[in-house]
Each structure stands twice: as C-alpha cells, then as structure tokens.
Amino acid sequence: MQLKLSEEDAAFRQELRTYFTTKIPQEIRDAVAARRELTKEQFVQSQQILNAGGYAVPHWPQEWGGRGWSDLQRHIWHEELQRACVPVPLAFNASMVGPVIAAFGSQEQKEKFLPKTANLDIWWSQGFSEPDAGSDLASLRTTAVRDGDDFIVNGQKTWTTLGQHGDWIFCLVRTDPDAKKQAGISFLLIDMTTPGLEVRPIELIDGGHEVNEVWFTDVRVPAENLVGELNHGWDYAKFLLGNERVGVAPVGATKRVLANAKEWAGDQLSDPLVASRIVELENELLALELTALRVAANSADGKPHPASSVLKLKGTELQQAVSELVVDLAGPASLASGAPDDATDLDFWTRRATPAYLNLRKASIYGGSNEIQRQIISRTILGL
C-alpha cells in the first residue's frame, strides 16, 4: 500500500526530500544510515539547518516556529526525515519540553527558551526517572523546597539519555510531600551548570555511553523557572509523555533498516523462512503506519490520542524484531562488534548488528515500559 497523495502533498513531499538530501551534510546522513552514534556537534548542526528551513518544530504553535501543517503533512515530514537518514530533531527539545513550555509556560519563559530550544542552542535533558520511580513515576522522591525566591533541589535522576551533552534539564520534583503522589509534583527547569548538580555516566550493555545519572545536592533554582502552577507537574508530565509516545514509533527508520536487511540478506532471501519473516515484518510495519496516521488524525487540541500507547508498544517491538533479524542474517559475523571501522574482511553492517540489537533492548522500557502501555490500553481504549 502506498499513500495516494494530492498534487499539493506530492509537491510538498518532493520539497522536503530535496531539502533534506541537499542541505544536511552527507557525512551526517551516512552516520545515521550506518547506525553510528552521532556527536553533539552533528546533532546540533543538523537541527540548526532544519530550523533555518522551518523544518525543526513544525508541530509547535506558529508564533514559535510551527508551520500549521495538516496531520498528513506532518506524517510525510517525519517519513522523509527518516527516509533521507536525517537525524530527527532532538526529542527532548522538539517533542517534550518545547510543547510543554508553549502550552503551559509564562510569556517570559516562552520568549527566553522556545527560540533557543527550536534551534538547539539549548540542549535539554529529561529529569523524570529515578532509581525507585521508573514505570511508577509518581513515586519520585527528588524534592524541591521553597526558600525565598528559590527552590532548593535534592535527589537523583537516572537513565538521563544524552545528559552528558545537556545545558538545561526539565525535572519533575516533589514540592508537597504530604499530598497524594500525583498531586504533590511540580515541573522545574534547571540550568545544568548550577553548583551541586553532577552528571555521572552509565555504560550500557552495548558498551556505549548514552545514559547517565544526575545528582542534585542543595541545587538552588530560581522560582521563576517553575513551569505552570505549583503541584500541577503531573498534568504537564502526562501531556509530555503523550507527545513522547507518538514519536517513539519510528516507522520510517524501521522500514529503512528492514529494506537494508533485504539487501544484506543476499542469497538468504531464497530461504522461505527468511522471506516469510521479512514479509510479516513489512505487513506489521504497514499496519503500524496506518495506526500512526489514525492517531495523528484524532489528536485534538495538542493532546495525543490514547492510542499513542499502541504506537509506543508496537513500534518498539518491531524495532527490536528487525534488529534481531539483522543479527540472524549476519550470523557469526555479528559477534565481531569490536572490529575497527576500517576492517576490510567484514561488512560494516555485520559489526553493527549486535550493538544495535543490544542497544534496542531499552526500547520496550523507555517512554513508559511496554507493560505500563498495556495497562493504559486496557483502561483507556478497551475499558477493562
């Protein structure tokens, strides 16, 4: 199935395709295609080029860089980014804190943060999860106690993705210890250069440094950095997580890796088990794409449809399934993940197969674990 586009939308797609393939440096697109880790400088350069063309935050309010596109155009934008191997705008900026500030922040916060957030002049980190507050996020224990014109923050956040690059961090903090769990939480913006804030790396199973712990010891945060109302942070967190789950099903990127896998398979495509496995994954990705379109079309007033949990659940499962297929196609060569990039006796994709597979074990956990998504689906969609 292919989307039948109007002449206008077909021209729109070609406009995006031309911009993405001519403006974003080839070395960045090659790194994405090869599934290499990008540097901070590559992320920033790519997003600033997108922002210059008006393609970084098209879903934001138009006064802050949004484009007023239709849901289909936004879908085409996301597809073409991934098709062209262009890094998707940093989710912490574009899909998380930016929309929260635009919807709930003060005018001063919008003017101070939104232009720099869109242009990645500020790299945001996400301070939600804690050692004992992951899926049960409302159990968080990091505290913020009012002291004059400031809050004093103490506690720990964990699994802070790319926090080593962060300039600011948006945090959920407990501001009323006596209220029920969800009712005593606030949403704070914290400068990561503030004394008392420390970032410690966590090494992942694939050997990479992608996530971190962030410690707060008497970190003084101006009260003006409180977003919205005191003790209403849980409402803003739900808004943010809904947006995160919509973007957590990278259909285009998964389709691209699967298409590459068909090329890498070579003679293995003649094996009916391999062929049927690939066809099944293609069909499931098509169903996921149609679901993504339905979710976008039924999201009102900037509030994602409850079916965004379906996208998160199925999207991450298919990411993992495709990564497992690539490992199986690579066979014993997938064990050579430590070989240097310039090794000539092995294809690069075989050396990336196992690290990519291992790294994507996280996909069913981040953005709200898949077990939690099943609970949300059962309550809000199935009414169980």
Short mmCIF file of C-alpha atoms in Angstrom, two decimals:
data_model
loop_
_atom_site.label_atom_id
_atom_site.label_comp_id
_atom_site.label_asym_id
_atom_site.label_seq_id
_atom_site.Cartn_x
_atom_site.Cartn_y
_atom_site.Cartn_z
CA MET A 1 0.00 0.00 0.00
CA GLN A 2 1.24 3.47 -0.85
CA LEU A 3 -0.40 6.69 0.28
CA LYS A 4 -2.16 8.36 -2.63
CA LEU A 5 -1.15 11.99 -2.36
CA SER A 6 -2.76 15.03 -3.89
CA GLU A 7 -0.63 17.06 -6.28
CA GLU A 8 -0.09 19.57 -3.50
CA ASP A 9 1.07 16.98 -0.99
CA ALA A 10 3.22 15.23 -3.60
CA ALA A 11 4.96 18.55 -4.29
CA PHE A 12 5.31 19.07 -0.54
CA ARG A 13 6.99 15.68 -0.19
CA GLN A 14 9.39 16.48 -3.03
CA GLU A 15 10.22 19.83 -1.41
CA LEU A 16 11.13 18.07 1.83
CA ARG A 17 13.07 15.34 0.05
CA THR A 18 15.13 17.88 -1.86
CA TYR A 19 15.90 19.97 1.23
CA PHE A 20 16.84 17.01 3.40
CA THR A 21 19.12 15.41 0.80
CA THR A 22 20.87 18.61 -0.30
CA LYS A 23 21.14 20.70 2.87
CA ILE A 24 22.07 18.14 5.55
CA PRO A 25 25.77 17.17 5.23
CA GLN A 26 26.33 13.77 3.64
CA GLU A 27 28.64 12.64 6.45
CA ILE A 28 25.82 13.10 8.97
CA ARG A 29 23.36 11.17 6.81
CA ASP A 30 25.94 8.43 6.25
CA ALA A 31 26.44 8.09 10.00
CA VAL A 32 22.68 7.71 10.52
CA ALA A 33 22.45 5.15 7.71
CA ALA A 34 25.28 3.14 9.23
CA ARG A 35 23.63 3.34 12.68
CA ARG A 36 26.68 5.02 14.19
CA GLU A 37 26.45 7.22 17.28
CA LEU A 38 26.29 10.90 16.35
CA THR A 39 28.37 13.55 18.07
CA LYS A 40 26.75 16.50 19.80
CA GLU A 41 28.08 18.75 17.05
CA GLN A 42 26.40 16.64 14.37
CA PHE A 43 23.05 16.73 16.19
CA VAL A 44 23.27 20.49 16.62
CA GLN A 45 24.38 21.17 13.04
CA SER A 46 21.58 19.07 11.59
CA GLN A 47 18.84 20.61 13.73
CA GLN A 48 20.03 24.15 13.07
CA ILE A 49 19.89 23.50 9.32
CA LEU A 50 16.38 22.12 9.71
CA ASN A 51 15.35 25.09 11.83
CA ALA A 52 16.71 27.55 9.26
CA GLY A 53 14.38 26.00 6.71
CA GLY A 54 11.42 25.88 9.07
CA TYR A 55 11.57 22.10 9.43
CA ALA A 56 12.67 21.61 13.05
CA VAL A 57 9.46 22.15 15.03
CA PRO A 58 6.58 22.26 12.52
CA HIS A 59 4.08 20.99 15.12
CA TRP A 60 4.67 23.92 17.52
CA PRO A 61 2.40 26.97 17.60
CA GLN A 62 3.11 29.06 14.52
CA GLU A 63 4.28 32.07 16.55
CA TRP A 64 7.15 29.92 17.85
CA GLY A 65 8.21 28.22 14.62
CA GLY A 66 5.29 25.93 13.81
CA ARG A 67 4.06 25.57 10.24
CA GLY A 68 0.37 24.83 10.64
CA TRP A 69 0.70 21.68 8.55
CA SER A 70 -2.01 19.08 8.20
CA ASP A 71 -1.66 15.77 10.03
CA LEU A 72 -0.77 14.09 6.74
CA GLN A 73 1.93 16.65 6.03
CA ARG A 74 3.42 16.10 9.46
CA HIS A 75 3.45 12.37 8.76
CA ILE A 76 5.17 12.96 5.40
CA TRP A 77 7.73 15.21 7.13
CA HIS A 78 8.59 12.52 9.65
CA GLU A 79 8.76 9.82 6.97
CA GLU A 80 11.01 11.86 4.71
CA LEU A 81 13.39 12.75 7.54
CA GLN A 82 13.91 9.07 8.25
CA ARG A 83 14.00 8.08 4.58
CA ALA A 84 16.80 10.61 3.98
CA CYS A 85 18.72 9.44 7.07
CA VAL A 86 18.42 12.87 8.66
CA PRO A 87 18.56 12.93 12.48
CA VAL A 88 15.07 13.62 13.79
CA PRO A 89 15.06 16.89 15.80
CA LEU A 90 16.16 16.20 19.35
CA ALA A 91 13.08 14.78 21.06
CA PHE A 92 13.80 16.38 24.45
CA ASN A 93 13.65 19.80 22.78
CA ALA A 94 11.19 19.40 19.94
CA SER A 95 8.65 16.90 21.27
CA MET A 96 8.91 17.20 25.03
CA VAL A 97 9.85 20.40 26.83
CA GLY A 98 9.16 22.72 23.89
CA PRO A 99 5.45 21.85 23.62
CA VAL A 100 5.13 21.96 27.43
CA ILE A 101 6.58 25.46 27.66
CA ALA A 102 4.50 26.58 24.66
CA ALA A 103 1.31 25.26 26.29
CA PHE A 104 1.87 25.98 29.99
CA GLY A 105 4.87 28.30 30.39
CA SER A 106 4.78 32.00 31.16
CA GLN A 107 5.31 34.52 28.38
CA GLU A 108 8.78 35.22 29.78
CA GLN A 109 9.64 31.51 29.67
CA LYS A 110 8.40 31.21 26.11
CA GLU A 111 10.49 34.16 24.94
CA LYS A 112 13.57 33.00 26.84
CA PHE A 113 13.53 29.33 25.96
CA LEU A 114 11.49 28.49 22.85
CA PRO A 115 13.68 30.05 20.10
CA LYS A 116 16.83 28.52 21.60
CA THR A 117 15.07 25.20 22.14
CA ALA A 118 13.99 25.00 18.49
CA ASN A 119 17.49 25.89 17.27
CA LEU A 120 19.22 23.55 19.72
CA ASP A 121 21.15 26.46 21.20
CA ILE A 122 19.97 24.86 24.45
CA TRP A 123 20.32 21.08 24.69
CA TRP A 124 17.64 19.83 27.06
CA SER A 125 17.87 16.73 29.22
CA GLN A 126 14.91 14.91 30.75
CA GLY A 127 14.85 14.50 34.54
CA PHE A 128 11.95 12.14 35.16
CA SER A 129 13.02 8.58 36.09
CA GLU A 130 14.62 7.77 39.43
CA PRO A 131 16.08 4.54 40.85
CA ASP A 132 12.76 3.71 42.57
CA ALA A 133 10.48 5.66 40.23
CA GLY A 134 10.62 4.35 36.70
CA SER A 135 7.35 2.92 35.45
CA ASP A 136 5.75 4.16 38.69
CA LEU A 137 6.96 7.69 38.01
CA ALA A 138 4.61 9.27 40.55
CA SER A 139 6.72 7.67 43.32
CA LEU A 140 9.60 10.08 42.60
CA ARG A 141 11.44 11.41 45.65
CA THR A 142 13.58 14.28 44.35
CA THR A 143 12.45 17.26 46.41
CA ALA A 144 12.22 20.98 45.77
CA VAL A 145 11.74 23.09 48.91
CA ARG A 146 10.89 26.78 48.59
CA ASP A 147 13.47 29.12 50.09
CA GLY A 148 12.67 32.77 49.39
CA ASP A 149 12.90 33.37 45.65
CA ASP A 150 14.41 29.93 45.00
CA PHE A 151 13.72 26.21 45.26
CA ILE A 152 16.37 24.00 46.87
CA VAL A 153 16.52 20.70 44.96
CA ASN A 154 17.90 17.43 46.36
CA GLY A 155 17.72 13.95 44.90
CA GLN A 156 18.74 11.78 41.98
CA LYS A 157 17.56 11.14 38.43
CA THR A 158 18.67 8.19 36.33
CA TRP A 159 18.66 6.93 32.72
CA THR A 160 19.12 10.53 31.58
CA THR A 161 19.68 9.99 27.86
CA LEU A 162 22.50 12.10 26.37
CA GLY A 163 22.65 14.03 29.64
CA GLN A 164 26.40 14.42 29.12
CA HIS A 165 25.51 16.99 26.43
CA GLY A 166 22.84 18.79 28.44
CA ASP A 167 22.74 22.54 29.05
CA TRP A 168 19.41 22.53 30.92
CA ILE A 169 17.27 19.78 32.41
CA PHE A 170 13.49 19.75 32.87
CA CYS A 171 12.62 17.92 36.05
CA LEU A 172 9.68 16.54 37.94
CA VAL A 173 10.20 17.32 41.62
CA ARG A 174 8.16 16.76 44.75
CA THR A 175 7.03 20.08 46.19
CA ASP A 176 4.31 18.82 48.56
CA PRO A 177 5.35 15.66 50.45
CA ASP A 178 2.01 15.46 52.24
CA ALA A 179 -0.19 15.41 49.15
CA LYS A 180 -1.18 12.23 47.31
CA LYS A 181 1.62 11.10 44.97
CA GLN A 182 0.46 12.73 41.75
CA ALA A 183 -0.82 15.89 43.45
CA GLY A 184 2.46 16.99 45.04
CA ILE A 185 4.68 17.18 41.93
CA SER A 186 5.93 20.28 40.09
CA PHE A 187 7.78 20.88 36.79
CA LEU A 188 11.09 22.77 37.10
CA LEU A 189 13.65 23.99 34.55
CA ILE A 190 17.22 23.73 35.88
CA ASP A 191 20.48 25.07 34.48
CA MET A 192 22.89 22.09 34.49
CA THR A 193 25.86 24.31 35.32
CA THR A 194 24.31 25.19 38.69
CA PRO A 195 26.55 24.27 41.67
CA GLY A 196 25.53 20.99 43.29
CA LEU A 197 24.39 19.31 40.04
CA GLU A 198 26.54 16.38 38.91
CA VAL A 199 26.23 14.12 35.85
CA ARG A 200 27.65 10.59 36.14
CA PRO A 201 27.86 8.25 33.12
CA ILE A 202 26.25 4.80 32.92
CA GLU A 203 27.79 2.30 30.49
CA LEU A 204 25.21 0.34 28.53
CA ILE A 205 25.21 -3.31 27.50
CA ASP A 206 26.47 -2.37 24.03
CA GLY A 207 29.47 -0.59 25.56
CA GLY A 208 28.21 2.89 24.73
CA HIS A 209 27.73 5.93 26.96
CA GLU A 210 24.25 7.11 26.16
CA VAL A 211 22.60 7.43 29.57
CA ASN A 212 23.56 8.99 32.87
CA GLU A 213 22.70 9.59 36.50
CA VAL A 214 22.10 13.19 37.54
CA TRP A 215 22.57 14.10 41.22
CA PHE A 216 21.22 17.20 42.94
CA THR A 217 22.78 18.37 46.19
CA ASP A 218 21.26 21.61 47.51
CA VAL A 219 20.84 22.90 43.94
CA ARG A 220 19.37 26.39 44.06
CA VAL A 221 16.81 27.02 41.29
CA PRO A 222 15.07 30.38 40.76
CA ALA A 223 11.33 30.10 41.42
CA GLU A 224 10.73 31.81 38.07
CA ASN A 225 11.82 28.50 36.48
CA LEU A 226 8.67 26.77 37.70
CA VAL A 227 6.50 25.88 34.70
CA GLY A 228 2.80 26.48 35.19
CA GLU A 229 1.28 26.09 38.64
CA LEU A 230 2.86 24.65 41.76
CA ASN A 231 1.94 20.99 42.30
CA HIS A 232 0.46 20.64 38.81
CA GLY A 233 3.55 18.99 37.31
CA TRP A 234 1.83 15.64 36.89
CA ASP A 235 -0.63 17.17 34.42
CA TYR A 236 2.24 18.58 32.36
CA ALA A 237 4.11 15.26 32.57
CA LYS A 238 1.13 13.37 31.12
CA PHE A 239 0.94 15.90 28.28
CA LEU A 240 4.67 15.46 27.64
CA LEU A 241 4.63 11.66 27.79
CA GLY A 242 1.73 11.51 25.35
CA ASN A 243 3.79 13.52 22.85
CA GLU A 244 6.82 11.31 23.53
CA ARG A 245 4.88 8.13 22.79
CA VAL A 246 3.59 9.46 19.49
CA GLY A 247 7.19 10.00 18.32
CA VAL A 248 8.56 6.80 19.79
CA ALA A 249 7.37 4.61 16.89
CA PRO A 250 9.98 5.39 14.19
CA VAL A 251 8.16 3.72 11.33
CA GLY A 252 10.32 5.28 8.62
CA ALA A 253 13.63 4.36 10.26
CA THR A 254 12.49 0.79 10.94
CA LYS A 255 11.27 0.44 7.34
CA ARG A 256 14.66 1.70 6.14
CA VAL A 257 16.59 -0.84 8.22
CA LEU A 258 14.27 -3.61 7.04
CA ALA A 259 14.79 -2.57 3.41
CA ASN A 260 18.56 -2.64 4.03
CA ALA A 261 18.20 -6.08 5.60
CA LYS A 262 16.68 -7.38 2.35
CA GLU A 263 19.80 -6.18 0.53
CA TRP A 264 22.11 -7.62 3.17
CA ALA A 265 20.30 -10.96 3.09
CA GLY A 266 21.59 -11.79 -0.41
CA ASP A 267 21.13 -15.48 -1.18
CA GLN A 268 19.36 -15.98 2.17
CA LEU A 269 16.23 -14.46 0.59
CA SER A 270 15.73 -17.76 -1.23
CA ASP A 271 15.10 -19.40 2.15
CA PRO A 272 11.28 -19.41 2.54
CA LEU A 273 11.57 -18.93 6.31
CA VAL A 274 13.68 -15.79 5.89
CA ALA A 275 11.40 -14.47 3.14
CA SER A 276 8.22 -15.05 5.15
CA ARG A 277 9.78 -13.42 8.20
CA ILE A 278 10.59 -10.29 6.19
CA VAL A 279 7.12 -10.15 4.61
CA GLU A 280 5.48 -10.48 8.02
CA LEU A 281 7.54 -7.59 9.36
CA GLU A 282 6.67 -5.47 6.31
CA ASN A 283 2.96 -6.11 6.87
CA GLU A 284 3.20 -5.24 10.56
CA LEU A 285 5.04 -2.01 9.75
CA LEU A 286 2.31 -1.09 7.28
CA ALA A 287 -0.33 -1.65 9.97
CA LEU A 288 1.70 0.48 12.38
CA GLU A 289 1.98 3.27 9.82
CA LEU A 290 -1.79 3.31 9.33
CA THR A 291 -2.26 3.40 13.11
CA ALA A 292 0.15 6.35 13.34
CA LEU A 293 -1.95 8.21 10.78
CA ARG A 294 -5.14 7.48 12.73
CA VAL A 295 -3.57 8.70 15.98
CA ALA A 296 -2.41 11.92 14.31
CA ALA A 297 -5.81 12.50 12.75
CA ASN A 298 -7.62 12.01 16.07
CA SER A 299 -5.35 14.06 18.31
CA ALA A 300 -7.22 17.22 19.30
CA ASP A 301 -6.04 20.43 20.93
CA GLY A 302 -2.45 19.17 21.02
CA LYS A 303 -3.47 16.25 23.22
CA PRO A 304 -2.35 12.90 21.80
CA HIS A 305 -4.95 10.18 21.30
CA PRO A 306 -4.82 7.34 23.87
CA ALA A 307 -3.82 5.04 21.01
CA SER A 308 -0.37 6.66 21.16
CA SER A 309 0.34 3.87 23.66
CA VAL A 310 -0.29 1.37 20.85
CA LEU A 311 2.32 3.16 18.76
CA LYS A 312 4.84 3.01 21.56
CA LEU A 313 4.14 -0.65 22.27
CA LYS A 314 4.12 -1.99 18.72
CA GLY A 315 6.69 0.43 17.36
CA THR A 316 9.35 -0.63 19.84
CA GLU A 317 8.52 -4.32 19.44
CA LEU A 318 9.05 -4.01 15.68
CA GLN A 319 12.31 -2.11 16.17
CA GLN A 320 13.56 -4.98 18.27
CA ALA A 321 12.26 -7.62 15.86
CA VAL A 322 14.04 -6.01 12.90
CA SER A 323 17.29 -5.68 14.87
CA GLU A 324 17.06 -9.37 15.74
CA LEU A 325 16.52 -10.23 12.07
CA VAL A 326 19.70 -8.34 11.15
CA VAL A 327 21.71 -10.26 13.76
CA ASP A 328 20.39 -13.55 12.38
CA LEU A 329 21.26 -12.52 8.82
CA ALA A 330 24.79 -11.55 9.90
CA GLY A 331 25.28 -14.91 11.57
CA PRO A 332 28.66 -15.47 13.27
CA ALA A 333 29.98 -12.20 11.80
CA SER A 334 27.63 -10.35 14.17
CA LEU A 335 29.96 -11.33 17.00
CA ALA A 336 32.73 -9.12 15.57
CA SER A 337 31.28 -5.95 17.09
CA GLY A 338 34.69 -4.89 18.39
CA ALA A 339 36.31 -4.87 14.96
CA PRO A 340 37.59 -1.45 13.80
CA ASP A 341 35.53 0.52 11.30
CA ASP A 342 38.23 0.21 8.63
CA ALA A 343 38.38 -3.60 8.79
CA THR A 344 38.08 -4.84 5.20
CA ASP A 345 37.28 -8.51 5.81
CA LEU A 346 33.84 -7.80 7.28
CA ASP A 347 30.94 -5.66 6.12
CA PHE A 348 30.28 -2.76 8.47
CA TRP A 349 26.62 -3.70 8.90
CA THR A 350 27.59 -7.06 10.40
CA ARG A 351 29.76 -5.35 13.01
CA ARG A 352 26.89 -3.01 13.94
CA ALA A 353 24.29 -5.78 14.10
CA THR A 354 24.89 -6.92 17.68
CA PRO A 355 25.48 -3.47 19.26
CA ALA A 356 22.29 -2.19 17.62
CA TYR A 357 20.37 -5.25 18.79
CA LEU A 358 21.65 -4.87 22.35
CA ASN A 359 21.04 -1.12 22.42
CA LEU A 360 17.42 -1.55 21.35
CA ARG A 361 16.64 -3.78 24.33
CA LYS A 362 15.95 -0.42 26.01
CA ALA A 363 13.18 0.48 23.55
CA SER A 364 10.49 -1.51 25.37
CA ILE A 365 11.39 0.30 28.61
CA TYR A 366 11.87 3.99 27.79
CA GLY A 367 8.93 6.32 27.27
CA GLY A 368 6.89 4.24 29.70
CA SER A 369 7.55 0.48 29.74
CA ASN A 370 5.52 -1.70 27.41
CA GLU A 371 3.89 -3.37 30.40
CA ILE A 372 2.58 0.03 31.50
CA GLN A 373 1.40 0.75 27.94
CA ARG A 374 -0.67 -2.44 28.01
CA GLN A 375 -2.32 -1.23 31.20
CA ILE A 376 -3.09 2.16 29.62
CA ILE A 377 -4.54 0.44 26.53
CA SER A 378 -6.70 -1.84 28.64
CA ARG A 379 -8.13 1.06 30.64
CA THR A 380 -8.46 3.91 28.14
CA ILE A 381 -9.17 2.03 24.90
CA LEU A 382 -10.67 -1.33 25.87
CA GLY A 383 -12.41 -0.08 29.02
CA LEU A 384 -11.33 -3.08 31.09
#
